[in-house]
XYZ file of C-alpha atoms in Angstrom:
656
model
C -0.193 -0.438 0.104
C 1.274 3.149 -0.443
C 0.346 6.517 1.132
C -1.653 7.425 -1.294
C -3.940 4.187 -0.643
C -3.077 5.193 3.593
C -3.849 7.873 3.247
C -7.624 7.204 1.744
C -8.102 4.696 4.048
C -7.190 6.953 7.079
C -9.870 9.497 5.965
C -12.793 6.470 5.161
C -12.016 4.189 8.607
C -12.662 8.322 9.965
C -15.903 8.620 8.245
C -16.551 5.937 8.596
C -15.610 5.664 12.731
C -18.161 9.665 12.308
C -21.149 7.565 11.263
C -21.578 5.021 13.402
C -20.902 7.096 15.833
C -24.161 9.891 14.412
C -25.594 6.999 14.353
C -25.545 5.939 17.885
C -26.176 9.158 18.923
C -30.230 9.496 18.328
C -30.710 5.811 19.524
C -29.413 7.774 22.838
C -32.061 10.254 22.686
C -34.708 7.611 21.560
C -34.235 5.368 24.735
C -36.785 7.803 25.982
C -38.669 9.441 23.636
C -40.982 11.855 24.780
C -45.083 13.144 23.656
C -47.262 15.395 24.990
C -51.586 14.127 25.683
C -54.537 16.993 25.924
C -57.232 16.949 27.449
C -60.192 18.859 26.622
C -62.547 18.393 29.777
C -65.316 21.325 28.387
C -68.554 19.879 29.525
C -70.253 20.350 26.129
C -67.600 17.951 24.154
C -68.188 15.408 27.517
C -70.375 12.418 26.348
C -71.798 10.384 28.967
C -70.637 7.070 28.305
C -73.108 3.988 28.514
C -74.199 3.136 32.553
C -73.913 -0.573 30.528
C -70.511 -0.263 29.275
C -68.063 -2.913 30.924
C -69.180 -6.557 32.241
C -68.221 -10.206 32.136
C -69.323 -12.797 30.094
C -69.762 -16.360 32.111
C -69.567 -19.781 30.267
C -69.829 -23.686 31.376
C -66.387 -24.271 29.753
C -62.703 -24.787 31.971
C -64.756 -26.429 35.173
C -66.181 -22.678 35.577
C -68.697 -23.889 37.160
C -69.574 -27.203 37.792
C -66.047 -27.584 40.015
C -65.756 -23.795 39.936
C -68.049 -20.936 40.973
C -70.657 -23.694 41.910
C -69.558 -24.603 45.396
C -71.083 -28.542 44.459
C -68.473 -30.785 46.154
C -69.766 -34.405 44.280
C -68.637 -34.655 40.687
C -71.562 -36.725 39.029
C -74.051 -36.508 42.333
C -76.371 -38.099 40.463
C -74.690 -41.355 38.679
C -75.219 -40.674 35.471
C -73.143 -38.877 34.030
C -71.902 -42.410 31.797
C -75.746 -42.162 30.570
C -78.822 -43.353 30.416
C -78.397 -47.379 29.990
C -77.036 -49.102 32.823
C -75.155 -50.635 33.272
C -72.605 -47.456 33.154
C -70.015 -45.820 34.010
C -69.650 -44.214 36.959
C -66.740 -41.973 37.524
C -64.832 -40.293 39.834
C -66.610 -42.399 42.035
C -64.894 -45.546 43.413
C -65.211 -48.411 45.005
C -63.632 -48.999 48.819
C -62.487 -52.334 48.862
C -62.053 -55.273 47.026
C -64.212 -57.837 43.554
C -65.022 -60.426 47.458
C -65.882 -58.378 49.130
C -68.166 -55.411 47.093
C -70.197 -55.129 43.981
C -71.799 -51.918 42.593
C -73.273 -51.431 39.421
C -75.721 -48.474 38.030
C -79.778 -50.006 37.526
C -82.531 -47.207 36.857
C -84.566 -47.653 39.948
C -84.430 -43.723 41.172
C -87.189 -42.402 42.738
C -86.596 -39.095 40.111
C -88.144 -39.759 36.903
C -85.917 -37.526 35.350
C -82.569 -38.238 35.553
C -83.288 -42.692 36.455
C -80.179 -44.055 37.161
C -79.149 -44.455 41.076
C -75.776 -47.017 42.146
C -76.860 -49.528 43.091
C -73.754 -51.675 46.481
C -74.015 -54.998 47.155
C -71.652 -55.634 50.444
C -70.395 -59.482 49.714
C -68.362 -59.911 53.293
C -69.395 -60.692 56.237
C -67.158 -60.075 58.159
C -65.962 -56.573 55.930
C -62.621 -55.299 56.454
C -61.726 -52.225 59.626
C -63.714 -49.347 58.370
C -66.390 -51.565 56.446
C -66.741 -51.210 52.176
C -68.938 -49.234 50.393
C -67.482 -46.067 47.669
C -66.005 -42.603 46.960
C -65.815 -39.405 45.562
C -62.982 -37.364 45.413
C -65.416 -34.456 44.247
C -63.417 -32.365 41.041
C -60.242 -33.466 41.880
C -60.126 -33.074 45.368
C -62.393 -31.309 47.654
C -60.899 -28.549 50.002
C -62.428 -29.129 53.675
C -60.841 -26.466 55.997
C -60.873 -27.190 59.411
C -64.115 -25.749 61.693
C -66.531 -25.230 59.172
C -69.639 -26.737 57.892
C -70.428 -29.464 55.248
C -74.448 -30.391 54.303
C -74.191 -33.952 53.201
C -77.727 -34.529 51.291
C -78.526 -38.428 49.686
C -81.286 -40.811 49.065
C -80.945 -44.386 50.159
C -83.252 -47.381 50.352
C -82.392 -50.492 51.626
C -84.422 -53.413 51.892
C -83.185 -53.984 55.623
C -82.222 -51.734 58.253
C -78.342 -51.004 58.096
C -75.076 -48.390 58.974
C -73.678 -46.226 56.995
C -70.149 -44.478 57.746
C -70.585 -40.906 55.485
C -67.243 -39.491 56.525
C -64.527 -36.987 54.843
C -61.353 -38.240 55.141
C -57.925 -37.202 52.902
C -57.425 -38.394 49.394
C -56.193 -41.978 51.411
C -58.275 -41.615 53.855
C -55.936 -42.284 56.308
C -57.663 -39.009 57.918
C -60.277 -38.252 58.911
C -61.382 -35.216 59.247
C -65.418 -35.819 59.710
C -67.398 -38.808 60.053
C -71.523 -39.319 61.054
C -73.032 -42.763 61.686
C -76.932 -42.991 59.465
C -78.566 -45.277 60.615
C -81.202 -46.989 57.121
C -84.037 -48.718 58.129
C -84.894 -51.168 56.134
C -87.560 -50.751 53.589
C -88.422 -50.596 49.525
C -88.949 -46.720 49.498
C -86.249 -44.291 49.093
C -85.335 -41.947 51.977
C -83.620 -38.843 51.969
C -80.382 -38.207 54.339
C -79.816 -34.491 55.760
C -76.512 -34.624 57.919
C -73.824 -32.274 58.927
C -70.037 -32.719 59.185
C -68.009 -30.778 60.737
C -64.133 -30.635 59.784
C -62.214 -31.272 62.193
C -59.298 -30.443 60.786
C -57.606 -29.385 56.608
C -57.195 -31.038 53.565
C -57.107 -29.517 50.463
C -57.797 -33.030 48.030
C -60.511 -34.743 50.607
C -62.952 -37.178 49.806
C -66.388 -37.928 50.610
C -66.864 -41.867 51.772
C -70.213 -43.706 52.431
C -69.205 -47.706 54.089
C -71.285 -49.991 55.538
C -69.796 -52.964 57.539
C -72.988 -54.432 57.003
C -73.285 -57.863 54.188
C -76.202 -56.840 51.913
C -77.813 -54.115 49.493
C -78.235 -50.617 49.703
C -78.855 -47.931 46.072
C -77.894 -44.591 46.793
C -78.454 -41.626 44.687
C -78.354 -37.774 45.175
C -75.390 -37.567 46.807
C -75.367 -33.532 47.135
C -71.948 -32.024 49.862
C -72.207 -28.900 50.432
C -69.874 -25.698 51.770
C -72.155 -24.681 54.659
C -70.676 -21.156 53.643
C -71.508 -20.126 50.205
C -72.673 -16.367 49.515
C -75.225 -14.850 49.982
C -76.805 -18.871 51.356
C -76.962 -18.861 47.031
C -74.878 -21.891 46.724
C -71.283 -19.972 45.178
C -68.430 -19.806 46.103
C -67.169 -17.082 48.113
C -63.972 -16.094 47.213
C -64.627 -16.184 42.865
C -67.640 -14.659 43.928
C -65.849 -11.591 45.330
C -63.379 -11.854 42.211
C -66.315 -10.722 40.517
C -67.982 -8.790 42.569
C -64.273 -6.255 42.198
C -64.710 -6.011 38.654
C -68.361 -3.649 39.320
C -70.078 -5.802 36.371
C -73.082 -3.909 34.783
C -74.130 -6.641 32.988
C -73.836 -10.760 33.666
C -73.748 -12.509 29.732
C -74.598 -16.030 30.808
C -74.338 -19.038 30.127
C -72.638 -19.455 26.996
C -70.528 -19.454 24.548
C -70.158 -22.591 22.169
C -72.267 -24.169 25.522
C -75.471 -22.653 23.967
C -74.739 -24.504 20.898
C -73.737 -27.652 21.057
C -71.671 -29.655 18.605
C -75.684 -31.876 18.861
C -78.815 -29.664 19.324
C -79.226 -32.765 21.631
C -76.620 -31.616 24.179
C -77.327 -27.900 23.946
C -78.588 -26.157 27.194
C -81.720 -26.431 27.806
C -82.870 -24.115 30.597
C -86.130 -26.366 31.799
C -84.776 -29.372 32.075
C -82.284 -25.835 34.924
C -84.547 -25.565 36.943
C -86.479 -26.511 39.646
C -85.153 -29.041 43.228
C -81.968 -29.549 42.299
C -82.231 -33.275 42.669
C -85.064 -34.058 39.951
C -82.740 -31.839 37.393
C -81.041 -34.678 34.914
C -77.948 -33.126 33.170
C -76.184 -33.179 30.305
C -73.246 -33.453 28.657
C -71.916 -31.163 27.591
C -70.015 -31.996 24.012
C -68.303 -28.716 23.339
C -66.018 -28.267 25.748
C -66.109 -32.511 27.008
C -67.826 -32.709 30.726
C -70.918 -33.537 32.391
C -72.781 -31.493 33.922
C -75.044 -31.833 36.652
C -76.983 -28.147 36.114
C -77.548 -27.354 39.635
C -75.728 -23.919 38.593
C -79.163 -23.395 35.728
C -80.928 -20.657 34.062
C -82.104 -19.753 37.844
C -78.739 -19.947 39.878
C -77.378 -17.552 37.013
C -80.512 -14.973 37.485
C -79.837 -15.359 41.064
C -76.247 -14.635 40.554
C -76.722 -11.393 37.612
C -78.866 -10.567 40.981
C -76.820 -10.757 44.060
C -73.573 -8.752 41.442
C -76.363 -5.647 41.014
C -75.401 -6.972 36.756
C -78.403 -6.762 34.394
C -78.436 -10.519 33.340
C -78.384 -11.167 29.540
C -79.381 -14.601 28.849
C -78.375 -16.387 25.406
C -80.351 -19.192 24.665
C -80.296 -21.562 21.845
C -82.255 -20.577 18.232
C -82.908 -24.116 16.943
C -78.815 -24.578 15.851
C -75.919 -26.498 16.913
C -72.264 -26.793 15.325
C -73.658 -29.389 13.008
C -77.265 -29.598 13.237
C -79.974 -27.015 13.023
C -84.111 -26.898 12.649
C -85.117 -25.708 9.816
C -87.217 -22.809 10.520
C -90.652 -23.838 8.803
C -89.851 -26.238 12.372
C -89.489 -23.801 14.908
C -92.539 -23.002 16.524
C -91.271 -25.299 19.636
C -88.563 -23.088 20.631
C -89.778 -20.053 20.430
C -92.465 -21.437 22.433
C -89.585 -22.487 24.752
C -87.922 -19.516 25.178
C -91.561 -17.110 25.920
C -91.836 -19.114 28.678
C -88.189 -19.058 29.724
C -88.970 -15.031 29.659
C -91.925 -15.525 31.816
C -90.206 -17.306 34.110
C -87.597 -14.656 34.548
C -90.246 -11.743 34.026
C -93.790 -13.480 35.591
C -96.055 -12.350 37.688
C -95.670 -14.680 40.824
C -99.311 -16.343 39.681
C -98.002 -16.467 36.238
C -97.665 -20.652 34.624
C -93.497 -20.184 35.031
C -93.276 -17.883 37.724
C -94.798 -19.686 39.715
C -92.971 -21.986 39.437
C -89.720 -19.707 39.771
C -91.822 -18.422 42.783
C -91.579 -21.383 44.305
C -88.193 -21.547 43.998
C -87.978 -19.127 46.501
C -88.524 -15.618 44.379
C -91.419 -14.319 43.898
C -90.435 -10.756 42.788
C -89.278 -10.967 39.429
C -85.661 -11.521 37.316
C -84.792 -7.882 35.426
C -83.989 -10.075 31.917
C -83.979 -6.412 29.078
C -81.340 -8.408 26.626
C -81.169 -11.495 24.649
C -78.899 -12.828 22.413
C -80.946 -14.701 19.743
C -78.117 -17.750 18.894
C -73.981 -17.449 19.368
C -72.031 -17.203 16.903
C -74.027 -18.353 14.052
C -74.981 -15.483 12.143
C -73.473 -17.625 8.993
C -75.460 -20.600 9.492
C -78.120 -22.038 6.728
C -81.691 -21.284 9.404
C -79.871 -18.582 11.480
C -81.745 -15.319 9.270
C -85.511 -17.556 8.984
C -85.009 -18.555 12.964
C -84.247 -15.504 14.169
C -86.867 -13.725 12.937
C -88.959 -15.611 14.421
C -88.261 -15.327 18.042
C -87.779 -11.573 17.414
C -90.451 -10.936 16.132
C -92.487 -13.555 18.824
C -90.460 -11.295 21.584
C -91.029 -7.925 20.596
C -94.650 -8.555 20.472
C -94.654 -10.056 24.164
C -91.815 -7.872 25.189
C -91.623 -4.758 23.559
C -89.068 -3.591 26.320
C -86.492 -7.033 25.704
C -83.595 -5.488 23.362
C -82.466 -8.258 21.083
C -79.263 -9.594 20.085
C -78.095 -10.618 16.710
C -74.980 -12.746 15.724
C -73.612 -11.175 13.151
C -71.175 -7.815 13.244
C -72.832 -4.624 11.628
C -70.169 -2.797 12.788
C -68.192 -2.526 8.725
C -71.875 -2.495 6.647
C -75.661 -2.685 7.743
C -77.386 -5.786 9.446
C -79.672 -6.323 6.604
C -82.353 -7.473 9.837
C -84.201 -5.650 12.779
C -81.748 -6.634 15.724
C -81.117 -3.757 19.102
C -77.538 -4.941 18.644
C -75.079 -6.931 17.594
C -72.577 -9.777 18.559
C -68.794 -8.681 17.952
C -66.485 -11.121 19.245
C -63.056 -10.929 17.685
C -59.254 -13.263 19.589
C -56.427 -12.764 18.105
C -52.537 -11.475 18.839
C -51.480 -8.638 20.809
C -50.542 -6.511 17.619
C -53.664 -6.570 16.155
C -55.664 -6.602 18.311
C -53.391 -3.019 19.428
C -54.469 -1.708 16.291
C -57.785 -2.759 16.519
C -58.233 0.520 18.814
C -60.331 2.613 16.672
C -61.975 -0.999 15.413
C -64.771 1.773 15.513
C -64.156 4.835 14.393
C -65.445 4.600 11.225
C -68.753 2.371 11.859
C -71.965 4.222 11.955
C -74.157 5.530 14.395
C -76.924 5.134 12.609
C -78.830 1.354 13.018
C -77.911 -1.067 16.544
C -75.742 -0.527 18.674
C -73.053 -2.756 18.770
C -72.335 -5.269 21.805
C -68.540 -6.669 21.856
C -69.393 -9.851 23.863
C -65.952 -11.495 23.889
C -62.306 -10.479 23.353
C -59.420 -11.206 24.151
C -55.516 -11.433 23.325
C -55.458 -15.500 22.293
C -52.545 -17.270 21.137
C -48.680 -17.654 20.707
C -48.422 -13.949 22.419
C -50.980 -14.617 24.921
C -49.826 -17.579 27.408
C -51.918 -18.256 30.155
C -53.032 -14.727 30.669
C -49.521 -12.128 30.004
C -48.728 -8.475 30.030
C -48.217 -8.053 26.615
C -51.798 -9.528 26.199
C -53.280 -7.171 29.240
C -51.684 -4.666 27.124
C -53.418 -5.211 23.391
C -56.324 -5.613 25.778
C -56.123 -2.212 28.283
C -56.070 0.010 25.081
C -58.433 -1.729 22.729
C -61.695 -0.776 25.232
C -59.609 2.986 25.795
C -60.549 2.933 21.765
C -63.918 1.245 23.194
C -64.702 3.847 25.757
C -64.466 6.832 22.365
C -67.041 4.929 20.306
C -69.245 4.477 23.609
C -71.727 6.076 21.328
C -71.879 3.039 19.635
C -70.523 0.539 21.515
C -72.859 -0.349 23.660
C -71.282 -3.386 26.285
C -68.213 -5.176 26.231
C -66.822 -8.325 28.060
C -63.710 -10.482 28.346
C -63.379 -14.082 27.673
C -63.857 -16.959 28.877
C -63.797 -15.058 32.475
C -63.031 -18.692 34.606
C -60.390 -21.968 34.318
C -60.077 -24.499 36.450
C -56.298 -25.190 36.958
C -57.032 -28.600 36.270
C -58.935 -28.471 33.097
C -57.327 -25.532 30.760
C -59.185 -26.328 27.714
C -59.131 -23.151 26.557
C -55.779 -20.406 27.526
C -55.660 -17.343 28.408
C -58.788 -16.632 31.198
C -58.817 -13.368 33.679
C -59.485 -15.959 36.939
C -57.112 -19.294 37.580
C -58.107 -21.764 40.905
C -58.309 -25.040 41.384
C -60.385 -26.335 44.752
C -58.979 -24.202 47.631
C -56.861 -21.111 45.664
C -57.102 -18.798 43.214
C -55.911 -15.552 41.158
C -55.810 -13.364 39.055
C -53.703 -13.012 35.170
C -52.480 -9.461 34.716
C -56.264 -9.976 32.466
C -58.277 -9.098 34.914
C -56.150 -6.554 37.202
C -56.721 -3.977 34.436
C -59.735 -5.478 33.443
C -60.112 -3.830 37.442
C -58.789 -0.254 35.716
C -61.708 -0.334 33.536
C -64.722 -0.619 36.702
C -65.470 2.871 36.936
C -65.414 3.722 33.526
C -69.178 2.726 32.950
C -71.464 5.724 33.219
C -68.368 8.400 33.663
C -67.821 10.985 31.360
C -66.473 10.573 28.289
C -63.581 13.230 27.529
C -61.652 14.264 24.143
C -57.799 14.192 24.075
C -55.217 14.138 21.254
C -51.854 12.657 21.208
C -48.566 14.239 19.588
C -45.244 12.736 19.449
C -42.760 10.453 16.634
C -43.357 7.166 18.406
C -48.099 7.831 19.228
C -48.223 4.375 17.344
C -47.316 2.628 20.555
C -49.674 4.304 22.483
C -53.331 4.276 23.116
C -55.312 6.318 26.040
C -58.198 7.860 26.728
C -59.616 10.224 30.105
C -62.553 10.219 31.910
C -64.110 12.390 35.346
C -65.858 10.199 37.459
C -66.733 9.479 40.692
C -66.406 7.916 44.306
C -69.015 8.186 46.625
C -67.751 11.545 48.269
C -64.721 13.185 45.681
C -64.104 13.685 41.336
C -61.391 12.715 39.565
C -60.301 12.627 36.109
C -58.773 9.533 34.545
C -56.892 9.871 32.165
C -55.198 6.372 30.561
C -52.573 5.140 28.442
C -51.241 2.722 27.452
C -46.817 2.282 26.472
C -47.079 -0.710 24.032
C -43.786 0.302 22.916
C -39.971 -1.151 24.382
C -38.280 2.472 25.422
C -39.408 4.529 28.363
C -42.043 7.620 27.586
C -41.165 11.521 29.448
C -45.237 12.716 28.918
C -46.429 15.902 29.499
C -50.119 15.959 30.010
C -51.864 19.103 29.714
C -55.844 19.606 30.309
C -58.757 22.111 29.523
C -61.339 23.560 30.613
C -61.338 21.824 33.842
C -64.388 23.029 35.684
C -62.679 22.463 39.418
C -58.984 23.038 40.605
C -56.743 19.539 40.533
C -55.923 18.378 44.277
C -52.660 17.217 44.727
C -54.258 15.297 48.017
C -55.642 12.352 46.631
C -54.785 12.151 42.959
C -53.291 9.427 42.600
C -51.154 7.028 40.010
C -51.055 2.980 39.203
C -49.257 1.089 37.355
C -49.581 -2.749 35.510
C -45.878 -3.661 34.285
C -44.099 -6.032 35.109
C -39.711 -6.806 34.258
C -41.093 -8.535 30.605
C -43.795 -8.547 27.982
C -44.757 -12.350 28.997
C -44.779 -12.402 32.107
C -47.433 -14.028 33.787
C -49.582 -14.865 37.361
C -49.078 -18.040 39.072
C -50.821 -19.959 42.741
C -47.040 -18.959 44.085
C -46.449 -16.313 43.014
C -50.517 -14.630 42.101
C -49.715 -10.644 41.671
C -46.097 -10.976 40.246
C -48.526 -8.941 37.193
C -50.695 -6.963 39.352
C -51.281 -2.661 39.599
C -48.968 -0.301 41.819
C -51.039 2.803 43.544
C -49.015 5.727 44.931
C -49.225 9.000 45.576
C -49.122 11.790 42.855
C -47.873 14.113 44.152
C -47.587 16.550 40.977
C -50.895 16.131 40.474
C -52.121 19.691 37.799
C -53.857 21.052 35.300
C -50.681 20.603 32.982
C -48.248 17.665 34.490
C -44.453 15.650 33.226
C -44.976 12.129 34.064
C -43.237 9.092 33.079
C -44.433 5.981 30.895
C -42.940 2.830 31.568
C -41.626 0.489 28.350
C -44.913 -2.307 28.309
C -46.276 -1.057 30.317
C -50.357 0.533 31.350
C -50.915 3.958 33.192
C -53.517 5.389 34.899
C -53.292 9.035 36.418
C -56.514 9.473 39.250
C -56.579 13.744 39.206
C -58.468 14.409 42.457
C -60.978 17.865 41.618
C -61.812 20.202 44.194
C -65.597 20.088 44.804
C -67.400 21.982 42.102
C -70.845 21.690 39.655
C -69.368 18.602 38.317
C -69.777 16.997 41.141
C -73.823 17.750 40.685
C -73.660 17.015 37.124
C -72.470 14.416 37.178
């Protein structure tokens, strides 16, 4: 290399280093991005959000009800899960003893005509083993029995000869006895109802119920129920799981599905009239979409009761003659229409009406305020949907003019070709897509039916079992629903619950087992929107080169004592954002005292909660010392931050 070449090479290297340095410098600056968010709080531009905007959707999926919020501890309590043919599979019941000491089978001898299968237990031993022989039920992956608590056992028994039965709550191996009682069954050909309270002396999370005897002979058992004495308001719901729902302050409850309403085949669809009346007489059914038996102790009446207990409006989703695999032709749909009208009379009829009297006999003489019904679920593309829909629509409109009817057909991008008060909008997608859908309803026509976003969630690849990333995308989507709440009337996450032992669908809002529970990040995200229903929404404007990674909304709301301006901001990006929040036209001054910031974030976007670390990703609240009409705040990467600015008392309170 000559001198000239060496000089050229040196200049080139210096230029290269200079260019690299130039490229590095902006990257250092961009590590913290800047943005401005302006809120126009003038009353003229404010708009009231519907009182019904955010609620919950319950589906019998993932053992959410049976083995979930419904507190019944016995699985397959009527021995019907194996089908009506006998002998049948009685799982999860098992025998205590061996083939030489006991023989167990089902037969059709029950005293209940709608669930005729009973268990025949023949004791073969003259000198039975210590503790006797019999059967046991492990419940739903183990019964949670707690020291000092009472459990109410009800069962139906008959035996041709007088015999003693021992009913016990034991550990899963039968070695630890938590509670026990002896019941004498008089020899008779008639069935006898037996009731026994068992008080636990010890705690075991995976217990079982045992029914044993030492006497040779035959005993029949049927409809064996074990319920904790302590349920929410005495209505049969697990208190700790209902408390999770109460913390969401849901404005409506959509039930009981979902695909559960349809069934893979119509013969396995949910039937409301078979889920009411005395629990012992309910036949139950196999939910063939989610592949498990439900005894329908959690039935139509209980769903209505749950809505009332939550202070939520009931939204009854009924089958319109369509399942996943078969359909009823519109010319033959009349019995289905009559069935739905009967269901509405059960809920809304007077106590002396045909079906209202059945409700009254169950303990609720006052009507339930059903004012919304969904005609089917995800059936819009089916051959007979529109024809069937119109039959239901016209009949319900005539009988109950005030009921709002929800179509399965999406009207967000084009007008519906049939009458409806609302239309269903369902979305399950990846986080990036849902984040970008925050403007989904910006261009939707404001005339025609309202939107009901009855199922939304981030799903699959980047959702895990409930990731931070999923909750951020969902939060951004909800800010868009708030801003478009003139057309979006209601919205609910799905699914609501998952039993940790039946993870058929992930993610879900609340995870539980027999004794533990926790909220996923998506659950905690929803708690931050619980004050939005009925609040006032205000226009905002974001100015930033990086606004494509931000989503925000602003509302004014009040609790029992104070009024607040709430600014919610999602930072979907991986950089810190220095945000200037500027508010104009407030009718009251900002008071730093009582102003707070709440942040939902974590060290990794795929972080999840668990039984061992239930609050790994949960909102953290702190005082906002610099609260003012204009203030500088910092948004962490991948975060959802809420600023609640306390407002001095003013006429704002009276107007809201």
